[in-house]
């Protein structure tokens, strides 16, 4: 059960190794329901490893991951997804020859009524997908395809979306679409853990921020407090832009 005081996600002493190399060391943090957390850090800091450990893609050697108080540590990715953690861009792909509607329908294994309700919710969050529901997904613009992939992820009613570099390689206009889509997901009650190359944009979006370096958390606090000086100190000039 979640009370006002209990976190949605609770991570304790999380440690991951690749062979003998420690990629995450004793990470500990909480995320409240419906919150947004920006995870920043230089290349190789362990951000993607954190995303992969939370979603079951790499097994931790120590520590715990709890969602709504339920221990998910070491569970398979499918079980973790069913419990409410969706990792993007894993499964980002849309099926280009299928219509928008078919893509959305395929994303959930619910009964008919549950599926209609989930579809209606997806169309409320992304009205453009309702307009284009009969169109083949491959003919959507890049930004619309991003919306469709996020809408597919939301069809399973996740509690937490992990967005790992969703804007990587996208034109600035499409980056706007990605952020707007994640904002809509938040309005629908979903928490977002964001790993993002554009640190300032991530901080604008997020309530809280973690800065990682060499597999550890070196700074944690309100996103508002993570000013330019902190970004320069931990990320260097280039990534702070
Ligand atoms: P970037 O911003 O460059 O994507 P990151 O902060 O996401 O970096 P990770 O990808 O989590 O960093 O990598 C953390 C460390 O673990 C790095 O030193 C990396 O080389 C190492 N690493 C990542 N994946 C593997 C793997 N499959 N096998 C061995 N080492 C790995």
Tab-separated table of C-alpha atoms and ligand atoms in Angstrom:
chain	number	residue	atom	x	y	z
A	1	UNK	CA	0.000	0.000	0.000
A	2	UNK	CA	1.242	3.506	-0.771
A	3	UNK	CA	0.660	6.176	1.830
A	4	UNK	CA	1.571	9.834	1.394
A	5	UNK	CA	4.828	9.139	3.198
A	6	UNK	CA	5.903	5.952	1.433
A	7	UNK	CA	7.855	6.283	-1.798
A	8	UNK	CA	6.802	4.803	-5.126
A	9	UNK	CA	10.334	3.617	-5.877
A	10	UNK	CA	12.824	2.800	-3.179
A	11	UNK	CA	16.387	1.837	-4.069
A	12	UNK	CA	18.848	0.713	-1.396
A	13	UNK	CA	22.533	-0.229	-1.614
A	14	UNK	CA	22.171	-1.109	-5.287
A	15	UNK	CA	25.412	-2.571	-6.627
A	16	UNK	CA	26.073	-3.861	-10.146
A	17	UNK	CA	29.234	-5.395	-11.564
A	18	UNK	CA	30.246	-6.143	-15.118
A	19	UNK	CA	32.811	-8.883	-14.527
A	20	UNK	CA	35.175	-7.411	-11.987
A	21	UNK	CA	34.264	-3.776	-12.772
A	22	UNK	CA	31.859	-2.089	-10.372
A	23	UNK	CA	29.348	-0.112	-12.448
A	24	UNK	CA	27.028	0.887	-9.565
A	25	UNK	CA	28.124	1.183	-5.970
A	26	UNK	CA	25.672	1.236	-3.081
A	27	UNK	CA	23.121	3.491	-4.762
A	28	UNK	CA	20.265	4.624	-2.537
A	29	UNK	CA	17.395	6.962	-3.367
A	30	UNK	CA	13.594	7.227	-3.310
A	31	UNK	CA	11.057	8.542	-5.794
A	32	UNK	CA	7.612	9.685	-4.689
A	33	UNK	CA	4.557	8.786	-6.803
A	34	UNK	CA	4.042	10.915	-9.905
A	35	UNK	CA	7.399	12.652	-9.438
A	36	UNK	CA	10.121	13.244	-12.014
A	37	UNK	CA	13.777	12.536	-11.358
A	38	UNK	CA	16.628	13.649	-13.620
A	39	UNK	CA	19.679	11.367	-13.496
A	40	UNK	CA	22.733	13.218	-14.767
A	41	UNK	CA	26.411	12.389	-14.998
A	42	UNK	CA	29.330	12.201	-17.407
A	43	UNK	CA	29.836	9.344	-19.876
A	44	UNK	CA	30.347	6.025	-18.158
A	45	UNK	CA	28.929	7.257	-14.826
A	46	UNK	CA	26.479	4.349	-14.664
A	47	UNK	CA	23.216	6.051	-15.659
A	48	UNK	CA	22.156	3.449	-18.211
A	49	UNK	CA	23.276	0.685	-15.894
A	50	UNK	CA	20.934	2.117	-13.263
A	51	UNK	CA	18.080	2.114	-15.800
A	52	UNK	CA	18.918	-1.462	-16.773
A	53	UNK	CA	19.176	-2.638	-13.167
A	54	UNK	CA	15.810	-1.080	-12.260
A	55	UNK	CA	14.116	-2.774	-15.200
A	56	UNK	CA	15.697	-6.195	-14.644
A	57	UNK	CA	18.024	-6.163	-17.651
A	58	UNK	CA	21.127	-6.514	-15.486
A	59	UNK	CA	21.066	-8.363	-12.164
A	60	UNK	CA	22.389	-6.461	-9.144
A	61	UNK	CA	24.966	-8.229	-6.988
A	62	UNK	CA	23.618	-6.468	-3.907
A	63	UNK	CA	20.882	-4.109	-2.797
A	64	UNK	CA	17.125	-3.876	-3.258
A	65	UNK	CA	14.622	-2.251	-5.623
A	66	UNK	CA	11.090	-1.809	-4.325
A	67	UNK	CA	8.055	-0.457	-6.139
A	68	UNK	CA	5.139	0.436	-3.903
A	69	UNK	CA	6.858	-1.532	-1.171
A	70	UNK	CA	7.054	-4.669	-3.290
A	71	UNK	CA	10.513	-6.176	-3.657
A	72	UNK	CA	11.369	-6.485	-7.356
A	73	UNK	CA	15.085	-7.134	-6.929
A	74	UNK	CA	16.424	-9.693	-9.383
A	75	UNK	CA	13.061	-10.283	-11.085
A	76	UNK	CA	12.840	-10.811	-14.840
A	77	UNK	CA	12.180	-7.782	-17.097
A	78	UNK	CA	8.670	-9.038	-17.929
A	79	UNK	CA	7.689	-9.347	-14.289
A	80	UNK	CA	9.079	-5.888	-13.574
A	81	UNK	CA	7.152	-4.427	-16.510
A	82	UNK	CA	3.970	-6.056	-15.263
A	83	UNK	CA	4.641	-4.632	-11.806
A	84	UNK	CA	4.649	-1.149	-13.348
A	85	UNK	CA	8.152	-0.127	-14.465
A	86	UNK	CA	8.490	0.523	-18.195
A	87	UNK	CA	11.928	1.145	-19.664
A	88	UNK	CA	12.205	3.233	-22.829
A	89	UNK	CA	13.637	3.066	-25.445
A	90	UNK	CA	13.611	-0.721	-24.884
A	91	UNK	CA	10.600	-1.725	-26.946
A	92	UNK	CA	10.483	1.745	-28.491
A	93	UNK	CA	10.030	0.316	-31.939
A	94	UNK	CA	6.656	0.642	-33.563
A	95	UNK	CA	5.461	-1.790	-36.231
A	96	UNK	CA	5.660	0.317	-39.399
A	97	UNK	CA	3.241	-1.660	-41.560
A	98	UNK	CA	0.530	-1.847	-38.890
A	99	UNK	CA	-1.856	1.017	-38.234
A	100	UNK	CA	-1.589	3.237	-35.178
A	101	UNK	CA	-4.618	1.487	-33.706
A	102	UNK	CA	-3.144	-1.982	-34.299
A	103	UNK	CA	0.135	-0.881	-32.724
A	104	UNK	CA	-1.701	0.304	-29.633
A	105	UNK	CA	-3.910	-2.776	-29.409
A	106	UNK	CA	-0.885	-5.056	-29.584
A	107	UNK	CA	0.750	-3.317	-26.664
A	108	UNK	CA	-1.619	-4.776	-24.109
A	109	UNK	CA	-2.996	-8.215	-23.408
A	110	UNK	CA	-6.124	-6.990	-21.618
A	111	UNK	CA	-9.685	-8.085	-22.194
A	112	UNK	CA	-11.785	-6.006	-24.595
A	113	UNK	CA	-13.183	-3.618	-22.020
A	114	UNK	CA	-9.845	-2.978	-20.352
A	115	UNK	CA	-8.288	-2.449	-23.747
A	116	UNK	CA	-10.907	0.105	-24.860
A	117	UNK	CA	-10.403	2.058	-21.654
A	118	UNK	CA	-6.616	2.019	-22.130
A	119	UNK	CA	-7.021	3.082	-25.770
A	120	UNK	CA	-9.305	5.943	-24.802
A	121	UNK	CA	-6.760	7.087	-22.249
A	122	UNK	CA	-3.941	6.946	-24.831
A	123	UNK	CA	-6.011	9.023	-27.265
A	124	UNK	CA	-6.769	11.573	-24.560
A	125	UNK	CA	-3.077	11.964	-23.822
A	126	UNK	CA	-2.098	12.007	-27.523
A	127	UNK	CA	-5.042	13.400	-29.540
A	128	UNK	CA	-3.004	13.305	-32.758
A	129	UNK	CA	-2.906	9.496	-32.535
A	130	UNK	CA	-6.697	9.381	-32.487
A	131	UNK	CA	-6.750	11.407	-35.714
A	132	UNK	CA	-4.210	9.081	-37.283
A	133	UNK	CA	-5.405	5.784	-35.871
A	134	UNK	CA	-6.016	4.210	-39.294
A	135	UNK	CA	-2.691	5.362	-40.730
A	136	UNK	CA	0.271	2.964	-41.033
A	137	UNK	CA	2.719	3.736	-38.218
A	138	UNK	CA	5.626	3.858	-40.692
A	139	UNK	CA	4.088	6.891	-42.389
A	140	UNK	CA	3.928	8.957	-39.178
A	141	UNK	CA	6.474	11.720	-38.655
A	142	UNK	CA	9.419	10.907	-36.368
A	143	UNK	CA	7.846	12.876	-33.520
A	144	UNK	CA	4.504	11.140	-33.985
A	145	UNK	CA	6.261	7.761	-33.914
A	146	UNK	CA	7.859	8.760	-30.603
A	147	UNK	CA	4.397	9.609	-29.294
A	148	UNK	CA	3.105	6.254	-30.474
A	149	UNK	CA	5.929	4.397	-28.760
A	150	UNK	CA	5.278	6.250	-25.521
A	151	UNK	CA	1.529	5.660	-25.896
A	152	UNK	CA	2.280	1.938	-26.351
A	153	UNK	CA	4.316	1.961	-23.137
A	154	UNK	CA	1.467	3.685	-21.289
A	155	UNK	CA	-1.075	1.077	-22.462
A	156	UNK	CA	0.109	-1.168	-19.619
A	157	UNK	CA	-0.647	1.522	-17.005
A	158	UNK	CA	2.896	1.872	-15.698
A	159	UNK	CA	3.635	3.564	-12.401
A	160	UNK	CA	7.123	4.570	-13.524
A	161	UNK	CA	8.580	5.261	-16.953
A	162	UNK	CA	12.361	5.159	-17.266
A	163	UNK	CA	13.272	7.387	-20.196
A	164	UNK	CA	16.892	6.665	-21.145
A	165	UNK	CA	18.173	9.250	-23.657
A	166	UNK	CA	14.892	9.415	-25.532
A	167	UNK	CA	15.968	12.557	-27.323
A	168	UNK	CA	19.249	11.069	-28.556
A	169	UNK	CA	19.767	11.896	-32.222
A	170	UNK	CA	16.442	13.695	-32.597
A	171	UNK	CA	15.989	17.079	-34.266
A	172	UNK	CA	15.249	19.875	-31.748
A	173	UNK	CA	11.572	19.984	-32.742
A	174	UNK	CA	11.230	16.287	-31.993
A	175	UNK	CA	12.999	16.687	-28.676
A	176	UNK	CA	10.207	19.155	-27.835
A	177	UNK	CA	7.667	16.488	-28.745
A	178	UNK	CA	9.362	13.924	-26.498
A	179	UNK	CA	9.344	16.300	-23.527
A	180	UNK	CA	5.736	17.316	-24.162
A	181	UNK	CA	4.748	13.645	-24.335
A	182	UNK	CA	6.498	12.838	-21.061
A	183	UNK	CA	4.764	15.850	-19.489
A	184	UNK	CA	1.428	14.432	-20.582
A	185	UNK	CA	2.349	11.051	-19.121
A	186	UNK	CA	3.056	12.793	-15.825
A	187	UNK	CA	-0.282	14.564	-15.941
A	188	UNK	CA	-1.810	11.098	-16.286
A	189	UNK	CA	-0.195	10.089	-12.975
A	190	UNK	CA	2.996	8.378	-14.155
A	191	UNK	CA	6.362	9.009	-12.487
A	192	UNK	CA	9.335	9.595	-14.803
A	193	UNK	CA	13.014	8.791	-14.250
A	194	UNK	CA	14.847	10.677	-16.968
A	195	UNK	CA	18.378	10.160	-18.249
A	196	UNK	CA	19.061	12.968	-20.647
A	197	UNK	CA	21.995	14.507	-22.500
A	198	UNK	CA	20.366	17.960	-22.350
A	199	UNK	CA	20.919	18.528	-18.629
A	200	UNK	CA	19.104	21.856	-18.465
A	201	UNK	CA	16.017	20.516	-20.172
A	202	UNK	CA	15.963	17.519	-17.859
A	203	UNK	CA	16.234	19.820	-14.843
A	204	UNK	CA	13.382	22.002	-16.129
A	205	UNK	CA	11.264	18.887	-16.393
A	206	UNK	CA	12.231	17.183	-13.143
A	207	UNK	CA	11.456	17.823	-9.461
A	208	UNK	CA	14.586	16.103	-8.222
A	209	UNK	CA	18.025	15.397	-9.555
A	210	UNK	CA	20.752	12.826	-8.963
A	211	UNK	CA	24.242	13.384	-10.285
A	212	UNK	CA	26.278	10.208	-10.740
A	213	UNK	CA	29.962	9.711	-11.210
A	214	UNK	CA	31.868	6.426	-11.377
A	215	UNK	CA	28.880	4.426	-10.265
A	216	UNK	CA	28.065	6.553	-7.220
A	217	UNK	CA	25.632	9.338	-6.439
A	218	UNK	CA	27.758	12.424	-5.901
A	219	UNK	CA	24.927	14.961	-5.591
A	220	UNK	CA	21.204	14.671	-4.904
A	221	UNK	CA	18.659	17.391	-4.377
A	222	UNK	CA	15.871	19.549	-5.788
A	223	UNK	CA	16.197	20.080	-9.521
A	224	UNK	CA	15.838	23.835	-8.873
A	225	UNK	CA	19.019	23.778	-6.812
A	226	UNK	CA	21.155	22.085	-9.476
A	227	UNK	CA	22.490	25.343	-10.922
A	228	UNK	CA	25.083	25.990	-13.647
A	229	UNK	CA	27.976	25.786	-11.219
A	230	UNK	CA	27.033	22.277	-10.130
A	231	UNK	CA	26.557	21.173	-13.730
A	232	UNK	CA	29.945	22.558	-14.732
A	233	UNK	CA	31.584	20.906	-11.782
A	234	UNK	CA	30.168	17.461	-12.403
A	235	UNK	CA	29.396	17.360	-16.090
A	236	UNK	CA	31.863	19.761	-17.684
A	237	UNK	CA	31.035	22.666	-19.993
A	238	UNK	CA	29.939	20.625	-22.975
A	239	UNK	CA	27.225	18.574	-21.312
A	240	UNK	CA	25.940	21.392	-19.124
A	241	UNK	CA	24.644	23.274	-22.184
B	1	LIG	P1	26.794	7.276	-21.187
B	1	LIG	O1	26.330	8.636	-20.744
B	1	LIG	O2	28.108	7.331	-21.920
B	1	LIG	O3	25.755	6.461	-21.873
B	1	LIG	P2	26.338	5.919	-18.633
B	1	LIG	O4	26.423	6.872	-17.485
B	1	LIG	O5	24.990	5.527	-19.093
B	1	LIG	O6	27.209	6.482	-19.846
B	1	LIG	P3	26.853	3.090	-18.366
B	1	LIG	O7	26.502	2.777	-19.778
B	1	LIG	O8	25.898	2.716	-17.316
B	1	LIG	O9	27.185	4.647	-18.220
B	1	LIG	O10	28.270	2.459	-18.062
B	1	LIG	C1	28.844	2.454	-16.758
B	1	LIG	C2	30.185	1.710	-16.808
B	1	LIG	O11	29.960	0.323	-17.042
B	1	LIG	C3	31.101	2.181	-17.929
B	1	LIG	O12	32.403	2.154	-17.448
B	1	LIG	C4	30.892	1.150	-19.026
B	1	LIG	O13	32.038	1.012	-19.814
B	1	LIG	C5	30.630	-0.103	-18.231
B	1	LIG	N1	29.734	-1.035	-18.932
B	1	LIG	C6	28.486	-0.758	-19.410
B	1	LIG	N2	27.935	-1.851	-19.977
B	1	LIG	C7	28.838	-2.844	-19.862
B	1	LIG	C8	28.880	-4.224	-20.252
B	1	LIG	N3	27.839	-4.809	-20.853
B	1	LIG	N4	30.005	-4.919	-19.968
B	1	LIG	C9	31.060	-4.360	-19.351
B	1	LIG	N5	31.090	-3.079	-18.949
B	1	LIG	C10	30.010	-2.315	-19.200
